[in-house]
PDB file of C-alpha atoms in Angstrom:
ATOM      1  CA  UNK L   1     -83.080  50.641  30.337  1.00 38.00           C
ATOM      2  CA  UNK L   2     -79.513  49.385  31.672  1.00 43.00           C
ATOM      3  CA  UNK L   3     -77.003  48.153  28.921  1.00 52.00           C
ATOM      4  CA  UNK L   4     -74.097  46.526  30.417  1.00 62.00           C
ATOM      5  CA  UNK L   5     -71.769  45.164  27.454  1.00 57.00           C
ATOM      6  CA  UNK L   6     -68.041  43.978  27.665  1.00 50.00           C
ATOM      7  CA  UNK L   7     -65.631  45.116  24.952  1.00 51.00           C
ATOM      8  CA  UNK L   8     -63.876  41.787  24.241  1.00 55.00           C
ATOM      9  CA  UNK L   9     -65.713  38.657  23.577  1.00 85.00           C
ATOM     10  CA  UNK L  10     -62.979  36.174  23.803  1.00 92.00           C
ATOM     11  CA  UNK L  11     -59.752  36.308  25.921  1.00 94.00           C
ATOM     12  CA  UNK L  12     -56.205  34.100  26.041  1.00 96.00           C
ATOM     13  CA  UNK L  13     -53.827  34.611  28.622  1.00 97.00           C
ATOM     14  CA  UNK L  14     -50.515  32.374  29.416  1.00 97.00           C
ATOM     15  CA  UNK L  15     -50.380  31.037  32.941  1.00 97.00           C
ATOM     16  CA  UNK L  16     -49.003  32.821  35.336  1.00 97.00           C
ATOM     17  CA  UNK L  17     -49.630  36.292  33.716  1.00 97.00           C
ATOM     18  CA  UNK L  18     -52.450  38.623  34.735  1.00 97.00           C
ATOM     19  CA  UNK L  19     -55.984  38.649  33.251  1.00 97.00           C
ATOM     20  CA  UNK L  20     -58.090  42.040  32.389  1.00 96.00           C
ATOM     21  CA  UNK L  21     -61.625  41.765  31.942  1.00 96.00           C
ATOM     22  CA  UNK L  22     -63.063  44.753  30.848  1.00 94.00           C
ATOM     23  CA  UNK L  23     -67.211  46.011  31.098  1.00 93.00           C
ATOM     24  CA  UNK L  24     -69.163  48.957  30.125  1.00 91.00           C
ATOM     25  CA  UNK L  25     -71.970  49.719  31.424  1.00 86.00           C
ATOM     26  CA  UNK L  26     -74.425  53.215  30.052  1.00 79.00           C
ATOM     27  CA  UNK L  27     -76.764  54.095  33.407  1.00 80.00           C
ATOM     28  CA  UNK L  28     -75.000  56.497  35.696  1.00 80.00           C
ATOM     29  CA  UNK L  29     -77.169  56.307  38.163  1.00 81.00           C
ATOM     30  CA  UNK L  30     -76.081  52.055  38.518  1.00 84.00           C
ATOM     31  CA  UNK L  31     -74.879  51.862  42.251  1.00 85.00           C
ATOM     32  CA  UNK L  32     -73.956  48.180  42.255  1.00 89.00           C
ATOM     33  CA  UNK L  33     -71.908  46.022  40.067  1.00 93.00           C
ATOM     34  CA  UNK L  34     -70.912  42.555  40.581  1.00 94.00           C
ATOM     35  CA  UNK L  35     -68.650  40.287  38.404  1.00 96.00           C
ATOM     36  CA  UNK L  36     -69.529  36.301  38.285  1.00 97.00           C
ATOM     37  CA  UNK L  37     -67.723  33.690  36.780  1.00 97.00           C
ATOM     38  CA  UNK L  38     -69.635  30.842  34.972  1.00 96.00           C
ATOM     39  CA  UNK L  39     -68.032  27.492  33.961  1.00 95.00           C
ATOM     40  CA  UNK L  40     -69.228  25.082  31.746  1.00 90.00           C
ATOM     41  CA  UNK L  41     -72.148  23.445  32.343  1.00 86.00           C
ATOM     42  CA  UNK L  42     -72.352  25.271  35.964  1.00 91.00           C
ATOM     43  CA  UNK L  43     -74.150  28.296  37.311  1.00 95.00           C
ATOM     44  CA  UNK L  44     -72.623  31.786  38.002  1.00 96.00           C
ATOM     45  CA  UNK L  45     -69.967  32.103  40.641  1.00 95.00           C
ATOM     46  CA  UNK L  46     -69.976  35.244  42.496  1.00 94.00           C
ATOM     47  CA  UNK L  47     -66.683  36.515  42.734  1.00 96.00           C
ATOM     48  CA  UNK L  48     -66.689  40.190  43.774  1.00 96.00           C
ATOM     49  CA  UNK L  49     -68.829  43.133  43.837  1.00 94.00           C
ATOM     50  CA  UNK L  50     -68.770  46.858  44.272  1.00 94.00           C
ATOM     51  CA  UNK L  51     -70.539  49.949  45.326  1.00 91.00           C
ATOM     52  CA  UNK L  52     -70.534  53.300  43.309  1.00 90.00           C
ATOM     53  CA  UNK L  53     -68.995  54.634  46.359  1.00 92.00           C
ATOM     54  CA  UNK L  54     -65.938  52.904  45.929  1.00 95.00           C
ATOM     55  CA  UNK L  55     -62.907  53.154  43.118  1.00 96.00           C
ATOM     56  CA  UNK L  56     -61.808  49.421  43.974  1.00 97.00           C
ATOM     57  CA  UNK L  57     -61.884  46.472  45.614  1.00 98.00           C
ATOM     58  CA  UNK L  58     -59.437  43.861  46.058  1.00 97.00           C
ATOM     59  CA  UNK L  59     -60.809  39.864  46.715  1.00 95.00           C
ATOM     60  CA  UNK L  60     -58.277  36.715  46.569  1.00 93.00           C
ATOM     61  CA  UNK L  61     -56.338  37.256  43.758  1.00 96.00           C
ATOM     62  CA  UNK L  62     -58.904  39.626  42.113  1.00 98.00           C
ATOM     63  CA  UNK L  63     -59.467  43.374  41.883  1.00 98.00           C
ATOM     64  CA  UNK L  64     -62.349  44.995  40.709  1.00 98.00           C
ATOM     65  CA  UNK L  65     -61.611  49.003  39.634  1.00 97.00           C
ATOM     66  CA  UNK L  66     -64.868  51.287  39.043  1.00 96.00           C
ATOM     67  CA  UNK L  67     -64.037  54.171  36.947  1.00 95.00           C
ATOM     68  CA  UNK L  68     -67.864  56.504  37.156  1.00 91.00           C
ATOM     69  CA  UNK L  69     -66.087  59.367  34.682  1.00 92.00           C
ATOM     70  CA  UNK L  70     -66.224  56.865  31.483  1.00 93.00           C
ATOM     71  CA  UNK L  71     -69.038  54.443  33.066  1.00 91.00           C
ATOM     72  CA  UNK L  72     -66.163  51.428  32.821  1.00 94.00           C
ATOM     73  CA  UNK L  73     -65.163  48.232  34.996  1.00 95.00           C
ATOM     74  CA  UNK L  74     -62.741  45.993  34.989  1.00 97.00           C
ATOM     75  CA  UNK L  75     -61.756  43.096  36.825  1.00 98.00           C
ATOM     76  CA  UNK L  76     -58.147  42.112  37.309  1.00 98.00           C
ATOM     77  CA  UNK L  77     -57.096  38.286  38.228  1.00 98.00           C
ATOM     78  CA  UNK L  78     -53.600  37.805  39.218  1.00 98.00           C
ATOM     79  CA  UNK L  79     -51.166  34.928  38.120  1.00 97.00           C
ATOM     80  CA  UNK L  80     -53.698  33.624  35.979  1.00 97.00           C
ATOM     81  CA  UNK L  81     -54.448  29.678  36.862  1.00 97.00           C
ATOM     82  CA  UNK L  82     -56.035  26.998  34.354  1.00 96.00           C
ATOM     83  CA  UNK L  83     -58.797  26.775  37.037  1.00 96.00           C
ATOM     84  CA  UNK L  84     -59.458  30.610  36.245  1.00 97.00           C
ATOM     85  CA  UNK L  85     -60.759  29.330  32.364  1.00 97.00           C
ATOM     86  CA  UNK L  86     -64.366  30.123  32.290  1.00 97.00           C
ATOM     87  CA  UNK L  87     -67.042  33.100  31.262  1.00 96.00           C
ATOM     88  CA  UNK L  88     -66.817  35.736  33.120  1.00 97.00           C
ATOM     89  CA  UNK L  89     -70.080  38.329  33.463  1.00 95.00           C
ATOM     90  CA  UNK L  90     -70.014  41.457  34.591  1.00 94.00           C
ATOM     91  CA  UNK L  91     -73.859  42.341  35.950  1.00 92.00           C
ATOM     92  CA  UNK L  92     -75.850  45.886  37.590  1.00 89.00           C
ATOM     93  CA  UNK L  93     -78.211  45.885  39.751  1.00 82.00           C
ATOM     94  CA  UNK L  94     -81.903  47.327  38.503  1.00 65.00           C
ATOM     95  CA  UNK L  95     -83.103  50.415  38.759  1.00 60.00           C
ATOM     96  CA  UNK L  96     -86.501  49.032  39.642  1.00 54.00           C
ATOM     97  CA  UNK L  97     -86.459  49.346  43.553  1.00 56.00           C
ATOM     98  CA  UNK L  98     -86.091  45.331  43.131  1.00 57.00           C
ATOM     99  CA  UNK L  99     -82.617  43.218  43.163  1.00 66.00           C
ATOM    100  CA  UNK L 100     -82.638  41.940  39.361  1.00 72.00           C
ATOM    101  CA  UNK L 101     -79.565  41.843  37.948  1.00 83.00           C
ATOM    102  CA  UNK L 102     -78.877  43.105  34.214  1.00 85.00           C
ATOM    103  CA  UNK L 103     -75.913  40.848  32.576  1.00 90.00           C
ATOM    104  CA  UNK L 104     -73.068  41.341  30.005  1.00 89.00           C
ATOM    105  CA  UNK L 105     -72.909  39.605  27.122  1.00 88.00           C
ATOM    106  CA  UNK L 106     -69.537  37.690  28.777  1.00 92.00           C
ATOM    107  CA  UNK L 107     -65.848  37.582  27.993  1.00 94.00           C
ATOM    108  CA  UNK L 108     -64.400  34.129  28.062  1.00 95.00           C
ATOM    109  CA  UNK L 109     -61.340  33.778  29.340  1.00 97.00           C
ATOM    110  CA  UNK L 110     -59.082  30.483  28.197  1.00 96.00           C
ATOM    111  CA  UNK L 111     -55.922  30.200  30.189  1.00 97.00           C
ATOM    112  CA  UNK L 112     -52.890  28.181  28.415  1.00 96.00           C
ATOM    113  CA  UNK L 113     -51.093  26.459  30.213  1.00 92.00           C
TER     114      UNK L 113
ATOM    115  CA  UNK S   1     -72.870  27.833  53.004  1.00 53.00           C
ATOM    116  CA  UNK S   2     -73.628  29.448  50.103  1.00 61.00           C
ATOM    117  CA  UNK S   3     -75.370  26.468  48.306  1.00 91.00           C
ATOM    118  CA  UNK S   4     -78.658  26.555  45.987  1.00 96.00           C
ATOM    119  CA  UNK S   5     -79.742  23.550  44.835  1.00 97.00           C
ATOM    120  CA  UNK S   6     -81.693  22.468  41.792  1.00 97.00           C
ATOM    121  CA  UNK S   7     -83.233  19.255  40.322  1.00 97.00           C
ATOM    122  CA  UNK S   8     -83.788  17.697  38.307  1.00 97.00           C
ATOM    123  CA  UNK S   9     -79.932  18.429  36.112  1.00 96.00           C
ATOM    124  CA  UNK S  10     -81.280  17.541  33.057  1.00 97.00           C
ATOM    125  CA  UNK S  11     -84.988  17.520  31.713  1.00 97.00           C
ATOM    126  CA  UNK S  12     -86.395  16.068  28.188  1.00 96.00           C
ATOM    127  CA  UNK S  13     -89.783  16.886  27.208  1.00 94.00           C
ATOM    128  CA  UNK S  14     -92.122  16.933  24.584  1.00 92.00           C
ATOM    129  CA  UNK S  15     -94.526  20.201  23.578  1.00 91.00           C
ATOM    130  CA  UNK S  16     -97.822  18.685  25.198  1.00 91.00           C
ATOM    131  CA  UNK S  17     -95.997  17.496  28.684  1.00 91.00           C
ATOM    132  CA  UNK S  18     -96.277  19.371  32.183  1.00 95.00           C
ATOM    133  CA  UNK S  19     -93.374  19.016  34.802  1.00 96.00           C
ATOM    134  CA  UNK S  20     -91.636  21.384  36.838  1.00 97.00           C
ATOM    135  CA  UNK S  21     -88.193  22.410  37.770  1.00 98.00           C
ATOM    136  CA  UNK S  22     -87.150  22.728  42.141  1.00 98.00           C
ATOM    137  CA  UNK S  23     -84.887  25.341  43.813  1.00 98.00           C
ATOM    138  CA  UNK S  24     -83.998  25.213  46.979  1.00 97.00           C
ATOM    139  CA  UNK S  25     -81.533  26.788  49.720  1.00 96.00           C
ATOM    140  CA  UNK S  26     -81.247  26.867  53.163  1.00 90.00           C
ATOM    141  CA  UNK S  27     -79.399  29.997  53.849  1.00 92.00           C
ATOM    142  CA  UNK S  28     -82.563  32.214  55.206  1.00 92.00           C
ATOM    143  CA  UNK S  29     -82.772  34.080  52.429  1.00 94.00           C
ATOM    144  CA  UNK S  30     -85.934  36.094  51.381  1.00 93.00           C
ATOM    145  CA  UNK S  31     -85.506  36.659  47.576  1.00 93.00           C
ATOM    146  CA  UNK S  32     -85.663  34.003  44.979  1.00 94.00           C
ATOM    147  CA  UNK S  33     -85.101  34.413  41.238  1.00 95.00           C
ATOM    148  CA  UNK S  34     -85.464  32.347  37.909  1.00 96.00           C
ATOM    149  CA  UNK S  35     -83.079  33.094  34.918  1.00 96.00           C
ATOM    150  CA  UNK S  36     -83.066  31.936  31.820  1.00 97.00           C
ATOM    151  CA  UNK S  37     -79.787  31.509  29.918  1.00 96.00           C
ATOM    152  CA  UNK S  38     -79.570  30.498  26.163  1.00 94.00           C
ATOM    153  CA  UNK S  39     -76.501  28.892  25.027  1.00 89.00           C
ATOM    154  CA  UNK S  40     -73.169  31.607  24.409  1.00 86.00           C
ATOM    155  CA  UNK S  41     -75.659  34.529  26.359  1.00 91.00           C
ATOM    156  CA  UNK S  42     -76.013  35.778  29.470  1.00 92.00           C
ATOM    157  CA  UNK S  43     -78.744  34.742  32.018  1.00 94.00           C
ATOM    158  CA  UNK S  44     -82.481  36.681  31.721  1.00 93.00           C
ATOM    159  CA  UNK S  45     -84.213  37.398  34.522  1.00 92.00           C
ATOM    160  CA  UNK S  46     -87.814  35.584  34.145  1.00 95.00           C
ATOM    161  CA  UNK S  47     -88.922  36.203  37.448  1.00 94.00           C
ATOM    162  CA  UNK S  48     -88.477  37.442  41.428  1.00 92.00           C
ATOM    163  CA  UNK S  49     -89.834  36.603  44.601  1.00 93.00           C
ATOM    164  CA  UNK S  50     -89.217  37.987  47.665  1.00 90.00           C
ATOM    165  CA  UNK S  51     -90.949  36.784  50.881  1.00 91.00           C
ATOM    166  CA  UNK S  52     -92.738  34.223  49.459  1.00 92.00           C
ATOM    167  CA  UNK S  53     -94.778  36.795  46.945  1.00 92.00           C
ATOM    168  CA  UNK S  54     -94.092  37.096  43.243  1.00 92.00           C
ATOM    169  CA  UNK S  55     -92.529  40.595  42.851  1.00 86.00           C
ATOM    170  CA  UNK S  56     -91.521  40.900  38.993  1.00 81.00           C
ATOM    171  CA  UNK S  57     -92.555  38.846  36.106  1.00 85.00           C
ATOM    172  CA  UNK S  58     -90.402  40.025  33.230  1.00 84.00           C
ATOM    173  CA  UNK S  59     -93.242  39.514  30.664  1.00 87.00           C
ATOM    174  CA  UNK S  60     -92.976  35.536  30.669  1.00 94.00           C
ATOM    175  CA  UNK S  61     -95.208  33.511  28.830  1.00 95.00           C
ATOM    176  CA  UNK S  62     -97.561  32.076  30.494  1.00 94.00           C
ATOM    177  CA  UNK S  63     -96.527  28.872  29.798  1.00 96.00           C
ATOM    178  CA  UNK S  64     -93.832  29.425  32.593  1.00 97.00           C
ATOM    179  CA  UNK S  65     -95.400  29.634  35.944  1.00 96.00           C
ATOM    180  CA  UNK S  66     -93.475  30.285  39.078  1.00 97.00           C
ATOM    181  CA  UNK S  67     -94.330  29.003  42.495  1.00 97.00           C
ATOM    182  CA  UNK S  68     -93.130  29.650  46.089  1.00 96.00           C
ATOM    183  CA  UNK S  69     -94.481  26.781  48.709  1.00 95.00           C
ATOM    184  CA  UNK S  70     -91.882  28.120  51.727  1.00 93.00           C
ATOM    185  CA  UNK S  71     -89.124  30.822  51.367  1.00 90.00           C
ATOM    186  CA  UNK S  72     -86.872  27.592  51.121  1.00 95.00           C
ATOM    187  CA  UNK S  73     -88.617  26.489  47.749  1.00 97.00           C
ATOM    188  CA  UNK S  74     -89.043  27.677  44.409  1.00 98.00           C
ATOM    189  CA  UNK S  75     -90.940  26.144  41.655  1.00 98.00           C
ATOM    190  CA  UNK S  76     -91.560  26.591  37.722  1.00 98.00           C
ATOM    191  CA  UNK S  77     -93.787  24.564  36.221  1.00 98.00           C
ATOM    192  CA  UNK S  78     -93.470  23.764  32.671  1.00 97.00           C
ATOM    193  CA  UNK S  79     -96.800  23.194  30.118  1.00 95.00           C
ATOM    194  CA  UNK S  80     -97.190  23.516  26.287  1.00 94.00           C
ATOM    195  CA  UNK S  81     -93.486  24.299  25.959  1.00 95.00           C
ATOM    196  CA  UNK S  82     -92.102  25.449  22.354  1.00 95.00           C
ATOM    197  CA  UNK S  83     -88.431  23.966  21.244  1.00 96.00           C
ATOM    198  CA  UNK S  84     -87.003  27.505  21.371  1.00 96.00           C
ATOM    199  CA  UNK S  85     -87.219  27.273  25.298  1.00 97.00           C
ATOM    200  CA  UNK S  86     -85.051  24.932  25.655  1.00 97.00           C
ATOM    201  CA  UNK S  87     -81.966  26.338  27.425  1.00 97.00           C
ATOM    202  CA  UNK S  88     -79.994  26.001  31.622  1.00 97.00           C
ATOM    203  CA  UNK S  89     -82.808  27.455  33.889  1.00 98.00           C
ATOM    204  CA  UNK S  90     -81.168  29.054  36.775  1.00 98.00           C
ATOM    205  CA  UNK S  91     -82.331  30.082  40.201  1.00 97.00           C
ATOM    206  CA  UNK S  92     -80.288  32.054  42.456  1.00 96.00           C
ATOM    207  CA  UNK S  93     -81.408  33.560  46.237  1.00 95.00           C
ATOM    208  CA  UNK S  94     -80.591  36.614  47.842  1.00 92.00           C
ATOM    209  CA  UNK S  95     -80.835  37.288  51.422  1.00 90.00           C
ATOM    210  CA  UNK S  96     -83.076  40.687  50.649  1.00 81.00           C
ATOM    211  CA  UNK S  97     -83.450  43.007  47.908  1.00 67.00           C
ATOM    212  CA  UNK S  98     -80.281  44.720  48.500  1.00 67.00           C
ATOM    213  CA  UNK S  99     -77.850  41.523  48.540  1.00 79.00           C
ATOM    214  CA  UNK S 100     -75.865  39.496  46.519  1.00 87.00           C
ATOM    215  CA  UNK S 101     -77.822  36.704  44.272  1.00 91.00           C
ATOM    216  CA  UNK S 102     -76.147  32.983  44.846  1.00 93.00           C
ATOM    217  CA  UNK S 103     -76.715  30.889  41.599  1.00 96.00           C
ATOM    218  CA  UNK S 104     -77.981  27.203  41.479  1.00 96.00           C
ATOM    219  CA  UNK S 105     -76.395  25.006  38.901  1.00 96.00           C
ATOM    220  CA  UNK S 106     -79.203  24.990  36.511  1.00 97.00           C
ATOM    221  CA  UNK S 107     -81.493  22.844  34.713  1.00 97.00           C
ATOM    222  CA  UNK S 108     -80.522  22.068  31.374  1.00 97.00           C
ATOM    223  CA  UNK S 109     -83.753  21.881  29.525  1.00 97.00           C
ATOM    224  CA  UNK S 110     -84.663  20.290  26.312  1.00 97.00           C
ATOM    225  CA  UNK S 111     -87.743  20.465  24.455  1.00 96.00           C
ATOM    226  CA  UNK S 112     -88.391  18.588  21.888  1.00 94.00           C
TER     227      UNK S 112
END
């Protein structure tokens, strides 16, 4: 089945500087990725997604980058805000014919201010 | 809007009580989902529904049963719970299949 891990549990970044999140992910045949952000004691936030046909995509202050050679993504948040402090999943879509999302186990990301 | 709803926020319950959780959204979308998210893990996919029919159970114990009334709605109701289900039960929506899943804030569930 899919296995989507992230290789950093835990992040700290000072204000202002930029974040990297970083996910693996072992099915090459995934064609959709999407990154959420979850803060505490809320539900998952989408935040941006991306196609196997695409190297990267850029949102508000976020870039997602898709490297298929090494099965890797990333997302990028610039100028890193205390809002930004949360757990961030990265997530592929199924295999299955059906939308159902496989998860990371999550990075959390504490911004200091 | 992008807004999925869920009640109730909190839920206490004992092993031999029945109640269910609601979903709802009103953004015309076609595929609803339940998760299940333990504390410091990411959310598990208990089930899927897409117009109105149950598509994928992910082997969930019967004790869990899902329920669609209207595409707006989605029910799980809750009987002979054990204390290691307690955890936030999510629901998110998708427009179809192929779309992006919108998450509900969750029902933190405790069972005691």
């Amino acid at each position: 089945g899919e296995s989507v891990g992230l290789h950093l549990p835990t992040l700290s970044v000072q204000e202002g500087d930029n974040s990297i999140i970083n996910c693996a992910y072992s099915n090459s045949a995934s064609d959709y990725f999407i990154w959420y952000k979850q803060e505490s004691g809320k539900g998952p936030q989408f935040i941006i997604d991306i196609r196997s046909n695409m190297d990267k995509r850029q949102g508000q202050r976020v870039t997602v980058l898709l490297n298929k050679t090494v099965k890797h993504l990333s997302l990028q948040i610039a100028a890193t805000q205390p809002g930004d402090s949360a757990v961030y999943f990265c997530a592929e879509k199924g295999q299955t014919g059906a939308n159902n999302l496989f998860f990371g186990t999550g990075t959390r990301l504490t911004v200091i201010p | 809007d992008t807004e999925v709803t869920q009640t109730p926020k909190h839920l206490v319950m004992g092993m031999t009580n029945k109640k269910s959780l609601k979903c709802e959204q009103h953004m015309g979308h076609r595929a609803m989902y339940w998760y299940k998210q333990k504390a410091k893990k990411p959310p598990e996919l208990m089930f899927v529904y897409s117009y109105e029919k149950l598509s994928i159970n992910e082997s969930v114990p019967s004790r869990f049963s899902p329920e669609c009334p209207n595409s707006s709605l989605l029910n799980l109701h809750l009987h002979a719970l054990q204390p290691e289900d307690s955890a936030l039960y999510l629901c998110a929506s998708s427009q179809a299949y192929t779309d992006t899943q919108y998450f509900g804030p969750g029902t933190r569930l405790t069972v005691l």
